[in-house]
Amino acid sequence: MADQIPLYPVRNAAGAGAPNLRRAAYYSAAGSGPGADRRGRYHLEDESAHLDEMPLMMSEEGFENNEDDYHTLPRARVTRRKRGLGRFVGGGWRSLCTSCCDWLINICQRKKELKARTVWLGCPEKCEEKHARNSIKNQKYNVFTFIPGVLYEQFKFFLNLYFLVVSCSQFVPALKIGYLYTYWAPLGFVLAVTIMREAIDEFRRFQRDKEVNSQLYSKLTVRGKVQVQSSDIQVGDLIIVEKNQRIPSDMVFLRTSEKAGSCFIRTDQLDGETDWKLKVAVSCTQRLPALGDLFSISAYVLAQKPQLDIHSFEGTFTREDCDPPVHESLSIENTLWASTVVASGTVIGVVIYTGKETRSVMNTSNPKNKVGLLDLELNQLTKALFLALIALSVVMVALQGFVGPWYRNLFRFLLLFSYIIPISLRVNLDMGKAAYGWMMMKDENIPGTVVRSSTIPEELGRLAYLLTDKTGTLTQNEMVFKRLHLGTVSYGTDTMDEIQSHIASSYCQAHPPAAGSSAGPAPLRRAQSSAPKIRKSVSSRIHEAVKALALCHNVTPVYESRAGVTGETESAEADQDFSDENRTYQASSPDEVALVQWTESVGLTLVSRDLTSMQLRTPSGQVLAFCILHMFPFTSESKRMGIIVRDEATAEVTFYMKGADAAMTAIVQYNDWLEEECGNMAREGLRTLVVARRVLTEEQYQDFESRYTQAKLSVHDRALKVAAVVESLEREMELLCLTGVEDQLQADVRPTLEMLRNAGIKIWMLTGDKLETATCIAKSSHLVSRTQDIHVFRPVASRGEAHLELNAFRRKHDCALVISGDSLEVCLRYYQHEFVELACQCPAVVCCRCSPTQKAHVVKLLQQHTGKRTCAVGDGGNDVSMIQAADCGIGIEGKEGRQASLAADFSITQFRHIGRLLVVHGRNSYKRSAALGQFVMHRGLIISTMQAVFSSVFYFASVPLYQGFLMVGYATIYTMFPVFSLVLDQDVKPEMAMLYPELYKDLTKGRALSFKTFLVWVLISIYQDLAFISTATFLWKVSAITVVSCLPLYVLKYLRRKLSPPRYSKLTS
């Protein structure tokens, strides 16, 4: 019945039929297979014109019949603007000023338009236009803007600006009510501390930039190699980068010392992934006999304009001095992005982007000056106090009768009561923040914690959203093989020795016939022919499964000791190299490495791999050689990867494939166990892969080869035609096994996430990893609880698709959201407010395939749409933008370096330390600063109330009650220790705060510092003054002091008049 209820109100009955039928067809097709889903979605591709007829309902409220309302929330709809004079007075003048300021800023900061470029090899002078310098600059100021910039950051807050105006007023003789040092000394102290702190931070940034910019690189010229600094590299230069050296700029990969024509690079500081990436040199330049021949050819690279996307590149390499000219298309695998590190061999590249036009810099946001929410709240309270100050001064002048120069008396009263807003507030708060930071760094329960920003410790106690990276933050990025399932039998970590014995026995039976030939298939055929011997049947199935895992991958073994081996001795030393203990495996995915390491542990070892061949070593020492015919890499769309290999001993051609269960279920032969076992492994937090194979005859392979080659040469729809040819092989494949791999989590990740959830903090995971991997980690880390449903947002590419997916997601309740970066971009482009509104209602959100810029964008969206405080946690260079954009940034020192740690406000060594940092130190910092700020204001109110009573008693005279250093001493030395002792206040013990994280929820409501609590402190101040003044003891003392001080004066005056009357006394008589 629920499915028949219309969920989308339309404007008229005539337009209601077709859209609803289309929607029903779309969602009914969702469960009928991939094909139906694809057809339904593409059918709506060109129907965006009907979107106005099916409004995106974000609540159960109806929509008005307005053409613009289909994409807005009812409660978020903008009201109509006023017209005429009222509009100009109310908002027109402000809009005009804002427009003029924006126009001036755009004129002053007009950016150069980025364009595609032609880069000639080794000829920077041929560049058509001037490009950016290749220098890194993370400084916020320069020599001329440092002092003005720091002063602006201080005096843009009302509190500091008020102190400046009061201090400057003492230069006017008519307004002077005390010594200059009583006002300028505290203000000067605060400014001096701030300037010194900023100067130290700026100098450290300058030193780091100088170190990077002064790194030396080898530049290839006509006269040979010359050394150049990184900042002097230009577009068009040919740069040589050695192993373990940072790539200084974005380059196109031309040559390498590796014979295979490829190399590995580490990209952990760019995309956060610790796995090495394989890069391929341009074949035209790799084939040149010598390095100097790069200057003997006339060639250029046509590169697209600089972009943010680090996962794509389009370009063309052209060599003109050939007949016909050689054209070679360039893709992402031919590029070397800046801030990555060469992991193998020596590379030569031509620079195409420099400085601020590189991918790494474009994905890095400028650091902002973060201001805590508590400071903003105190700034608002200061404004309220200032209004009270003005009102009190006006009352005093009014009671005086506005006689004489009343405006001067008004200003003097403003100065007399200025201690209502004490300048010691800033001093006490800054000292308190420094004390909180020291306590965090000295906490033995979170060793290694570093506070890099001492201005926002209270933010740790006000967080509502925690946005975290996955790789290296929640996980260790170390994969461990846990499970192998063959359908009838399952093997775990405690039974791997059985698999090892099966593999050893299989190859021992295959080894005796001949040393040079592979008799591997023989025992398998014997095992299959003897059906009653179940042991051999299981052995053969294990053999085929392990062999498939050892062949179907993109892993390359790397030998450190082979760097100096020459071509002549390579074959002679092959056995020695293959047994080298320093062998390491490198691949684009840690899952692949885990599988190959497991096959090595059970006896089948990958010993050699290049672009065309692969060699395996059996437990008996026999080397099996395979020729790689075709490789089909993993993509987020296909969710699987495949390889076609030929056994050089038997000439047998086999097509192996592995992938996610969702993609492989329709490819493998019918079975009754795969779906159930995949679900069981997923519930255990294991990442599953389905492995299958298909043996091809020579005729089948030749037919595929011809069709595949023809599809690759197609000009139109090349990708679709190639995919169709490959899919022709993916039919009725033999299911070999199901594997389960565990990505080990960081220590105590699960209890930490549970604690944060109980504290009322919503956790979002933003990662650049694949959707399946991110979903699996969300389950295993208990970011998504076992009882919660997961809504995987389908890939969308248009407004129509995003419209339908958001409507489908709206009907889900209490479910976690998983969305890819591409779909997120589309949703934010058309339905930004609606998407954020829905996502904020989810208990957890996982965004996968996110670029660094997208991570920062998500943080800013949460800040804008919710107005709540956000915290970003990461450990790699790709997390820096997110950390800097958040209200509070936490960096973790890990495998991906210290870049995130250095850019963060707080640095920790393990993710589990976040719990204590927020629940204990965040709570204490906020509670103590709130009490300290209000108590300092209470202290100022007491002295100001006494001044008001004093002026009232003496006929509203604008005369100070206390003079000189007495007032400065009252605000600092005399009362500093009792007030500052509040930084040691503790309302809840740390053990209790950790045991009951629910106490943290109350902090986010801001009840410790509000206008209500402030009003209570004001009433306490007035009561204490009046109560003290109205006591009998006070009245007696004041009367006695008055009599003793005034009576002698009046007696002397009376006697003088009697004994020596003035000359005008007779006239008056």
mmCIF file of C-alpha atoms in Angstrom, residues 372-531:
data_model
loop_
_atom_site.group_PDB
_atom_site.id
_atom_site.type_symbol
_atom_site.label_atom_id
_atom_site.label_comp_id
_atom_site.label_asym_id
_atom_site.label_seq_id
_atom_site.Cartn_x
_atom_site.Cartn_y
_atom_site.Cartn_z
ATOM 1 C CA GLY A 372 37.056 30.341 18.693
ATOM 2 C CA LEU A 373 33.320 30.425 19.297
ATOM 3 C CA LEU A 374 33.943 31.454 22.906
ATOM 4 C CA ASP A 375 35.889 34.514 21.724
ATOM 5 C CA LEU A 376 33.004 35.475 19.453
ATOM 6 C CA GLU A 377 30.531 35.061 22.323
ATOM 7 C CA LEU A 378 32.691 37.189 24.602
ATOM 8 C CA ASN A 379 32.835 39.785 21.847
ATOM 9 C CA GLN A 380 29.033 39.898 21.822
ATOM 10 C CA LEU A 381 28.921 40.251 25.605
ATOM 11 C CA THR A 382 31.427 43.085 25.328
ATOM 12 C CA LYS A 383 29.058 44.909 22.999
ATOM 13 C CA ALA A 384 26.238 44.450 25.507
ATOM 14 C CA LEU A 385 28.462 45.841 28.261
ATOM 15 C CA PHE A 386 29.335 48.809 26.064
ATOM 16 C CA LEU A 387 25.645 49.590 25.609
ATOM 17 C CA ALA A 388 25.201 49.387 29.394
ATOM 18 C CA LEU A 389 28.221 51.665 29.785
ATOM 19 C CA ILE A 390 26.684 54.277 27.485
ATOM 20 C CA ALA A 391 23.333 54.049 29.257
ATOM 21 C CA LEU A 392 24.952 54.519 32.709
ATOM 22 C CA SER A 393 26.965 57.510 31.466
ATOM 23 C CA VAL A 394 23.881 59.132 29.958
ATOM 24 C CA VAL A 395 21.990 58.612 33.239
ATOM 25 C CA MET A 396 24.812 60.284 35.204
ATOM 26 C CA VAL A 397 24.874 63.278 32.852
ATOM 27 C CA ALA A 398 21.086 63.515 32.899
ATOM 28 C CA LEU A 399 21.027 63.549 36.706
ATOM 29 C CA GLN A 400 23.691 66.238 36.495
ATOM 30 C CA GLY A 401 21.200 68.290 34.507
ATOM 31 C CA PHE A 402 23.121 68.519 31.226
ATOM 32 C CA VAL A 403 24.863 71.618 32.575
ATOM 33 C CA GLY A 404 28.001 73.103 31.081
ATOM 34 C CA PRO A 405 29.926 71.084 28.523
ATOM 35 C CA TRP A 406 27.821 67.992 29.171
ATOM 36 C CA TYR A 407 29.223 66.122 26.128
ATOM 37 C CA ARG A 408 32.705 66.337 27.678
ATOM 38 C CA ASN A 409 31.365 65.048 30.989
ATOM 39 C CA LEU A 410 29.617 62.253 29.076
ATOM 40 C CA PHE A 411 32.891 61.127 27.542
ATOM 41 C CA ARG A 412 34.670 61.390 30.903
ATOM 42 C CA PHE A 413 32.015 59.168 32.461
ATOM 43 C CA LEU A 414 32.554 56.689 29.625
ATOM 44 C CA LEU A 415 36.243 56.614 30.549
ATOM 45 C CA LEU A 416 35.552 56.382 34.284
ATOM 46 C CA PHE A 417 33.257 53.383 33.807
ATOM 47 C CA SER A 418 35.503 51.802 31.148
ATOM 48 C CA TYR A 419 36.588 49.153 33.670
ATOM 49 C CA ILE A 420 33.193 47.555 33.091
ATOM 50 C CA ILE A 421 35.021 46.111 30.053
ATOM 51 C CA PRO A 422 38.390 45.245 31.600
ATOM 52 C CA ILE A 423 41.430 45.012 29.355
ATOM 53 C CA SER A 424 42.722 42.306 31.683
ATOM 54 C CA LEU A 425 40.076 40.053 30.120
ATOM 55 C CA ARG A 426 42.305 39.531 27.059
ATOM 56 C CA VAL A 427 45.413 38.980 29.184
ATOM 57 C CA ASN A 428 43.754 36.437 31.471
ATOM 58 C CA LEU A 429 42.180 34.521 28.582
ATOM 59 C CA ASP A 430 45.446 34.326 26.615
ATOM 60 C CA MET A 431 47.317 33.109 29.677
ATOM 61 C CA GLY A 432 44.551 30.600 30.365
ATOM 62 C CA LYS A 433 44.712 29.239 26.799
ATOM 63 C CA ALA A 434 48.468 28.803 27.150
ATOM 64 C CA ALA A 435 47.916 26.904 30.390
ATOM 65 C CA TYR A 436 45.350 24.605 28.749
ATOM 66 C CA GLY A 437 47.796 23.793 25.953
ATOM 67 C CA TRP A 438 50.529 23.007 28.446
ATOM 68 C CA MET A 439 48.198 20.643 30.308
ATOM 69 C CA MET A 440 47.325 18.810 27.081
ATOM 70 C CA MET A 441 50.970 18.314 26.143
ATOM 71 C CA LYS A 442 51.835 17.093 29.652
ATOM 72 C CA ASP A 443 48.958 14.595 29.845
ATOM 73 C CA GLU A 444 50.532 11.147 30.231
ATOM 74 C CA ASN A 445 47.424 9.446 28.809
ATOM 75 C CA ILE A 446 47.894 11.101 25.400
ATOM 76 C CA PRO A 447 51.686 11.173 24.927
ATOM 77 C CA GLY A 448 53.136 13.020 21.972
ATOM 78 C CA THR A 449 50.316 15.578 21.787
ATOM 79 C CA VAL A 450 51.427 18.971 20.449
ATOM 80 C CA VAL A 451 49.302 22.132 20.598
ATOM 81 C CA ARG A 452 50.229 24.220 17.558
ATOM 82 C CA SER A 453 47.433 26.787 17.906
ATOM 83 C CA SER A 454 46.983 28.072 21.443
ATOM 84 C CA THR A 455 44.063 30.358 20.553
ATOM 85 C CA ILE A 456 41.259 27.795 20.179
ATOM 86 C CA PRO A 457 41.520 25.088 22.886
ATOM 87 C CA GLU A 458 37.885 25.760 23.859
ATOM 88 C CA GLU A 459 36.764 24.598 20.398
ATOM 89 C CA LEU A 460 37.521 21.030 21.453
ATOM 90 C CA GLY A 461 34.567 21.252 23.823
ATOM 91 C CA ARG A 462 32.014 22.622 21.333
ATOM 92 C CA LEU A 463 32.211 20.167 18.405
ATOM 93 C CA ALA A 464 29.124 18.810 16.663
ATOM 94 C CA TYR A 465 30.705 17.198 13.551
ATOM 95 C CA LEU A 466 33.906 15.185 13.240
ATOM 96 C CA LEU A 467 35.168 14.664 9.688
ATOM 97 C CA THR A 468 37.866 12.039 9.438
ATOM 98 C CA ASP A 469 40.084 10.519 6.785
ATOM 99 C CA LYS A 470 40.184 6.722 6.436
ATOM 100 C CA THR A 471 43.613 5.578 5.297
ATOM 101 C CA GLY A 472 46.158 5.975 8.066
ATOM 102 C CA THR A 473 43.634 7.655 10.365
ATOM 103 C CA LEU A 474 41.051 4.969 11.108
ATOM 104 C CA THR A 475 43.077 2.163 9.533
ATOM 105 C CA GLN A 476 46.731 1.169 9.484
ATOM 106 C CA ASN A 477 46.474 0.450 5.725
ATOM 107 C CA GLU A 478 47.955 -2.994 6.381
ATOM 108 C CA MET A 479 45.943 -5.792 4.761
ATOM 109 C CA VAL A 480 45.930 -9.291 6.223
ATOM 110 C CA PHE A 481 44.536 -12.326 4.386
ATOM 111 C CA LYS A 482 41.954 -13.943 6.654
ATOM 112 C CA ARG A 483 39.669 -16.318 4.749
ATOM 113 C CA LEU A 484 39.575 -18.552 1.650
ATOM 114 C CA HIS A 485 36.238 -20.151 0.767
ATOM 115 C CA LEU A 486 35.899 -22.789 -1.951
ATOM 116 C CA GLY A 487 32.165 -23.389 -1.652
ATOM 117 C CA THR A 488 32.303 -26.665 0.261
ATOM 118 C CA VAL A 489 35.209 -25.894 2.526
ATOM 119 C CA SER A 490 36.501 -22.730 4.182
ATOM 120 C CA TYR A 491 40.029 -22.014 5.401
ATOM 121 C CA GLY A 492 40.930 -19.472 8.072
ATOM 122 C CA THR A 493 44.152 -18.239 9.611
ATOM 123 C CA ASP A 494 44.466 -21.364 11.769
ATOM 124 C CA THR A 495 44.165 -23.798 8.817
ATOM 125 C CA MET A 496 46.479 -22.140 6.286
ATOM 126 C CA ASP A 497 49.029 -24.918 6.818
ATOM 127 C CA GLU A 498 46.605 -27.342 5.129
ATOM 128 C CA ILE A 499 46.590 -25.156 2.017
ATOM 129 C CA GLN A 500 50.378 -25.073 2.092
ATOM 130 C CA SER A 501 50.561 -28.873 2.193
ATOM 131 C CA HIS A 502 48.064 -29.162 -0.685
ATOM 132 C CA ILE A 503 50.128 -26.798 -2.840
ATOM 133 C CA ALA A 504 53.369 -28.592 -2.011
ATOM 134 C CA SER A 505 51.911 -32.001 -2.862
ATOM 135 C CA SER A 506 50.396 -30.739 -6.134
ATOM 136 C CA TYR A 507 53.653 -29.348 -7.463
ATOM 137 C CA CYS A 508 55.730 -32.235 -6.131
ATOM 138 C CA GLN A 509 53.613 -34.583 -8.257
ATOM 139 C CA ALA A 510 54.028 -32.240 -11.211
ATOM 140 C CA HIS A 511 57.825 -31.811 -10.901
ATOM 141 C CA PRO A 512 59.381 -35.278 -11.638
ATOM 142 C CA PRO A 513 58.516 -35.754 -15.372
ATOM 143 C CA ALA A 514 60.816 -33.053 -16.768
ATOM 144 C CA ALA A 515 62.714 -30.115 -15.420
ATOM 145 C CA GLY A 516 62.034 -27.796 -18.309
ATOM 146 C CA SER A 517 58.418 -28.558 -18.983
ATOM 147 C CA SER A 518 55.440 -27.712 -16.871
ATOM 148 C CA ALA A 519 53.448 -30.760 -15.905
ATOM 149 C CA GLY A 520 51.152 -28.686 -13.760
ATOM 150 C CA PRO A 521 47.907 -29.614 -15.519
ATOM 151 C CA ALA A 522 48.699 -33.348 -15.363
ATOM 152 C CA PRO A 523 47.955 -33.937 -11.695
ATOM 153 C CA LEU A 524 44.895 -31.777 -12.024
ATOM 154 C CA ARG A 525 43.493 -33.922 -14.790
ATOM 155 C CA ARG A 526 44.250 -37.035 -12.777
ATOM 156 C CA ALA A 527 42.548 -35.493 -9.775
ATOM 157 C CA GLN A 528 39.476 -34.590 -11.792
ATOM 158 C CA SER A 529 39.256 -37.992 -13.455
ATOM 159 C CA SER A 530 39.332 -39.886 -10.151
ATOM 160 C CA ALA A 531 36.091 -38.616 -8.645
#
